[in-house]
Short mmCIF file of C-alpha atoms in Angstrom, two decimals:
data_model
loop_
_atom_site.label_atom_id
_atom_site.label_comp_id
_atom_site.label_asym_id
_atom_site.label_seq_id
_atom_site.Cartn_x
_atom_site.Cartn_y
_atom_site.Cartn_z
CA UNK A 219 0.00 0.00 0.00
CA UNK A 220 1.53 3.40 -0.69
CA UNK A 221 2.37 5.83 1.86
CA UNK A 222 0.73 8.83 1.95
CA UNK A 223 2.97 11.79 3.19
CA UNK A 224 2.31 13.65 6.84
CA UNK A 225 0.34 16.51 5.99
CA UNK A 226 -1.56 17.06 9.41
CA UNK A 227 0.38 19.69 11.02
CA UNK A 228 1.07 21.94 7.42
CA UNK A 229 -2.62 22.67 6.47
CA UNK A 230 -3.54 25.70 7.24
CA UNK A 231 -6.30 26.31 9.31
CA UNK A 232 -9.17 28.31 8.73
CA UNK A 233 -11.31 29.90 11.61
CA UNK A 234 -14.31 30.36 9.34
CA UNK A 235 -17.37 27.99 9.29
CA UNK A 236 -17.53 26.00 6.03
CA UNK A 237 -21.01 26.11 6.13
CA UNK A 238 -23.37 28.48 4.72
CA UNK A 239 -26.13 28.02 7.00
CA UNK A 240 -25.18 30.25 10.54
CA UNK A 241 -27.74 27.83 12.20
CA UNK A 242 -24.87 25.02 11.81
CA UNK A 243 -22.18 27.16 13.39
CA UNK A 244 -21.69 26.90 17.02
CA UNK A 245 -19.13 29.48 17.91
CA UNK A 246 -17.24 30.73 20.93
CA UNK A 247 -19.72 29.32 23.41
CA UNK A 248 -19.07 27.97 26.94
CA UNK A 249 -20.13 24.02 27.37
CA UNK A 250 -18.49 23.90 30.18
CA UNK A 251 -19.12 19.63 31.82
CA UNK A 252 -22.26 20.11 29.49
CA UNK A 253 -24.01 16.48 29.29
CA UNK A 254 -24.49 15.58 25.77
CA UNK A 255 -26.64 12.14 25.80
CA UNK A 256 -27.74 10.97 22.59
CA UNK A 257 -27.71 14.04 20.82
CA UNK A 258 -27.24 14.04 16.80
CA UNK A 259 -25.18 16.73 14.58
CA UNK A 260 -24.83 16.72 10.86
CA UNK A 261 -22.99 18.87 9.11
CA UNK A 262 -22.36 21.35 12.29
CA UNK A 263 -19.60 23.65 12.67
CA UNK A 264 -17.59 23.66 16.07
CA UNK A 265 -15.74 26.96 16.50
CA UNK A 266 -13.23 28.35 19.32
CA UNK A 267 -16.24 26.30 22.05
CA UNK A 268 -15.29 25.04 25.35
CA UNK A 269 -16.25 21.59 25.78
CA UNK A 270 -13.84 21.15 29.05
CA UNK A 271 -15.45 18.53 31.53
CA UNK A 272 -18.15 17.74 28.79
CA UNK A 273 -19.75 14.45 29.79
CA UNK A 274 -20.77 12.69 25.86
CA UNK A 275 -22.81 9.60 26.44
CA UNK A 276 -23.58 8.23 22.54
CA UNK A 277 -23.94 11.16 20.74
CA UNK A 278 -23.60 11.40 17.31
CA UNK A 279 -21.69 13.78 14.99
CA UNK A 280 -21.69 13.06 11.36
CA UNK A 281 -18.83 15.41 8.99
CA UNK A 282 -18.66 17.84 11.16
CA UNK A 283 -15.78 20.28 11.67
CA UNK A 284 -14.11 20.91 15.69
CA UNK A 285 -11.92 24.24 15.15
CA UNK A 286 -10.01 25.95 18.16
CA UNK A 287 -12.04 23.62 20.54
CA UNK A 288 -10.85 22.52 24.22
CA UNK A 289 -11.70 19.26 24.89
CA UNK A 290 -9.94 19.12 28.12
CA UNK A 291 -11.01 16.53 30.89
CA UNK A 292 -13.78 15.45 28.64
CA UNK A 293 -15.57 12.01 28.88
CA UNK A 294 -17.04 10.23 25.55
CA UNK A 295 -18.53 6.76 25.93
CA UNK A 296 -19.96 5.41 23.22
CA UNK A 297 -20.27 8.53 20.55
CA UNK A 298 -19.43 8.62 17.25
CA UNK A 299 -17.16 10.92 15.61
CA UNK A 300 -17.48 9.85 11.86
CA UNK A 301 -15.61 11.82 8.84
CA UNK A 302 -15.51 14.31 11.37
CA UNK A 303 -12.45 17.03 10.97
CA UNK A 304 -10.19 18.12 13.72
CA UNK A 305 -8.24 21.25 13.46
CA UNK A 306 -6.25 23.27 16.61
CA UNK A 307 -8.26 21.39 19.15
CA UNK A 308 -6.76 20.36 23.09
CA UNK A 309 -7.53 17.37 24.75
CA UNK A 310 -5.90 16.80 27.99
CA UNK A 311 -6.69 14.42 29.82
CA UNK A 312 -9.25 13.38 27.31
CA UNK A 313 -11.00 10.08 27.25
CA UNK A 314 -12.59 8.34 24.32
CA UNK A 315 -14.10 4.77 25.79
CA UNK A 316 -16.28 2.31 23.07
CA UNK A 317 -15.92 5.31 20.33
CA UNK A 318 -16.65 5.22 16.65
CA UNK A 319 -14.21 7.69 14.90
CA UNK A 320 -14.33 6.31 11.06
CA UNK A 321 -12.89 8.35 8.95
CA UNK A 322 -12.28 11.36 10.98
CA UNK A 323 -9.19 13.86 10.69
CA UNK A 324 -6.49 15.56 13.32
CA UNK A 325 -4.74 18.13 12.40
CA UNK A 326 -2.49 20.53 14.24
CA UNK A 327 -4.03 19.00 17.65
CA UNK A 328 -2.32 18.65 21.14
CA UNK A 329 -2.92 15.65 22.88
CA UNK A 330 -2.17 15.31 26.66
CA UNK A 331 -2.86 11.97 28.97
CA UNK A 332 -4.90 10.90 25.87
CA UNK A 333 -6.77 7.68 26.78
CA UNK A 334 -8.91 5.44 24.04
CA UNK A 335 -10.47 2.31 25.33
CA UNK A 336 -12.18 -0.20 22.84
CA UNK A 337 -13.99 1.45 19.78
CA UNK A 338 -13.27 1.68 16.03
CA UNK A 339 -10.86 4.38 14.78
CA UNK A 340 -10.37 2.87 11.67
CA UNK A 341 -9.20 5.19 8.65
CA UNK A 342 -8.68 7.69 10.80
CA UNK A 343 -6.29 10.76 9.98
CA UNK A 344 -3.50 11.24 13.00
CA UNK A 345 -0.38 12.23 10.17
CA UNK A 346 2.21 13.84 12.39
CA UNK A 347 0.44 13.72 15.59
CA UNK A 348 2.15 14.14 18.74
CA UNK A 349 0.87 11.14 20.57
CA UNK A 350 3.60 10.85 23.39
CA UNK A 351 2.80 8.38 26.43
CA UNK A 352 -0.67 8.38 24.95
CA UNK A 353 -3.12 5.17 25.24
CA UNK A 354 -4.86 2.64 22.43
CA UNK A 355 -6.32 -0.19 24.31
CA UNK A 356 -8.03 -2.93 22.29
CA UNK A 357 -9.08 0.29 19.84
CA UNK A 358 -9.67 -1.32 16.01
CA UNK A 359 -7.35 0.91 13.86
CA UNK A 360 -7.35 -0.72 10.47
CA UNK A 361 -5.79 1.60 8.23
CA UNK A 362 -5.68 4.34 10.34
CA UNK A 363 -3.12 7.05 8.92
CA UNK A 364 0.26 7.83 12.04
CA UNK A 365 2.81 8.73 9.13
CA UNK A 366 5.77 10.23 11.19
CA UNK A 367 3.22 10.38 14.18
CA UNK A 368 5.09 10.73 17.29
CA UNK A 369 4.17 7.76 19.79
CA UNK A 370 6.97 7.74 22.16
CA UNK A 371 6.12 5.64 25.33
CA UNK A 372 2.67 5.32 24.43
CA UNK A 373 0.54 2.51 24.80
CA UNK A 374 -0.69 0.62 22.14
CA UNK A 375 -2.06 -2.69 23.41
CA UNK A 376 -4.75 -5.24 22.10
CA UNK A 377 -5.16 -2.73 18.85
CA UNK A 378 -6.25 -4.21 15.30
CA UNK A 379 -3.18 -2.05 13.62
CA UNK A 380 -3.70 -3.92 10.08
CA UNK A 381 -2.99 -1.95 7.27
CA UNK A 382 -2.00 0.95 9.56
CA UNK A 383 0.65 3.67 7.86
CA UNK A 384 3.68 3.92 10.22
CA UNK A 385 6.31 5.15 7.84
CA UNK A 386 8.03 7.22 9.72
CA UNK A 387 6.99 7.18 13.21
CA UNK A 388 8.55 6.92 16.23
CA UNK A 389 7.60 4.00 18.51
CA UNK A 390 10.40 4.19 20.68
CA UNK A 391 9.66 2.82 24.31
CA UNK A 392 6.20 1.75 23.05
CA UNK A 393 3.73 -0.35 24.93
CA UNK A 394 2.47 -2.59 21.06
CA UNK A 395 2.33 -6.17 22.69
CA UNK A 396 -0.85 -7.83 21.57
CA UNK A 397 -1.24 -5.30 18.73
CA UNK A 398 -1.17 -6.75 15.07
CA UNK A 399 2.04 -5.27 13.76
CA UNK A 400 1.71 -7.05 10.05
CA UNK A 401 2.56 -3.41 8.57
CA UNK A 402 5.08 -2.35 10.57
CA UNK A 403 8.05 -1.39 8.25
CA UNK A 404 11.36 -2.15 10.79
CA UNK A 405 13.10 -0.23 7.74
CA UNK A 406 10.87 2.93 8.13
CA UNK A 407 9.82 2.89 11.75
CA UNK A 408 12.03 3.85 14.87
CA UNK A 409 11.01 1.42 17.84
CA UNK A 410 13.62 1.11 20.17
CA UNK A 411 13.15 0.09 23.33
CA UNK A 412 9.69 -0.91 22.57
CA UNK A 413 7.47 -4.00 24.11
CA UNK A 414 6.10 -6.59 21.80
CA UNK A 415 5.24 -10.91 22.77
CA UNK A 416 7.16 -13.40 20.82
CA UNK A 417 4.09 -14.12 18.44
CA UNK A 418 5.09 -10.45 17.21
CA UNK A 419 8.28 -10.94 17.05
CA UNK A 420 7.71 -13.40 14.91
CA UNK A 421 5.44 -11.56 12.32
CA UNK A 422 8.42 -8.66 12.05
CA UNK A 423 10.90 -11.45 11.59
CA UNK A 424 8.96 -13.00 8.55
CA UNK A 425 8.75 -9.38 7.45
CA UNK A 426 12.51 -8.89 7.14
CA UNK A 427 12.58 -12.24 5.14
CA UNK A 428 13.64 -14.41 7.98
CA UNK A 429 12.64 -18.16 8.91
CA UNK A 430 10.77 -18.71 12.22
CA UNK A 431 11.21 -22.00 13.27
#
């Protein structure tokens, strides 16, 4: 599969709502530990809002666009995020538990005790990402795009990495054991220091053209 080059953190980012329609636009409000339960968004526009301490049980947003927003000590259990875009947004200390995030987007985003738990993040857009001591537990990530993503002591346990694009990042002191690793590049990827089970070991062995016996 071809590589597709980082581009997350070189866009440049617009603070204008793509949408024509002002009643999509949600812009500079406070949701401060707002509850969100259930709720559905299409198409809605995200701008420069405080969601810190938002509590997000199964809502839905569908393409929308998050611009300038804080997402700081926020809780989402099973929401969905889907070819949703990303751009300037915080999350410290940001959980994502049982989340569907298909097809979504980061770009120029700061992540801080980042924690995802279970859910599908498949196709997902994390290019260039800095993703330090962050956590993927059991998360399905088929395909999901971390070209020269910066994963440094993070944890990436139990994930479904298949077809993932890793050229270029840096896995160094990594947490990957139980993780498929079938597209890990050892040729491409720095991982130094990082923790994998034997069964891995053995799939990046057959990579490099190796017998396992």
């Amino acid at each position: 599969m071809a590589t597709r080059p980082a581009r997350a953190n070189i866009e440049p980012v617009s603070s204008t709502s793509p949408n024509p329609d002002e009643d999509l636009v949600v812009r500079d409000e406070d949701w401060y530990g707002r509850e969100l339960t259930e709720e559905r968004f299409t198409r809605c526009s995200f701008l420069d809002t405080d969601w810190t301490e938002v509590v997000d049980e199964g809502a839905i947003f569908d393409t929308c666009t998050f611009a300038g927003v804080k997402f700081n000590a926020s809780v989402h259990t099973g929401a969905a995020f889907t070819n949703c875009t990303f751009k300037r947004c915080t999350f410290f200390d940001t959980k994502f538990t049982d989340c569907k995030m298909v097809g979504s987007v980061f770009r120029q985003s700061t992540f801080t005790l980042f924690e995802v738990t279970g859910g599908d993040w498949s196709f997902v857009g994390l290019a260039g990402a800095d993703l330090r001591q962050s956590t993927f537990d059991g998360v399905r990530m088929r395909e999901v795009d971390l070209t020269a993503a910066r994963l440094e002591k993070a944890t990436l346990t139990g994930s479904d990495l298949s077809g993932a694009m890793l050229h270029g990042a840096n896995l160094t002191g990594a947490d990957l054991r139980g993780s498929d690793l079938s597209s890990l590049d050892s040729l491409t990827v720095e991982f130094k220091g990082a923790t994998i089970n034997p069964e891995q070991a053995a799939v990046i062995a057959s990579t490099l053209g190796w017998n396992v016996v």
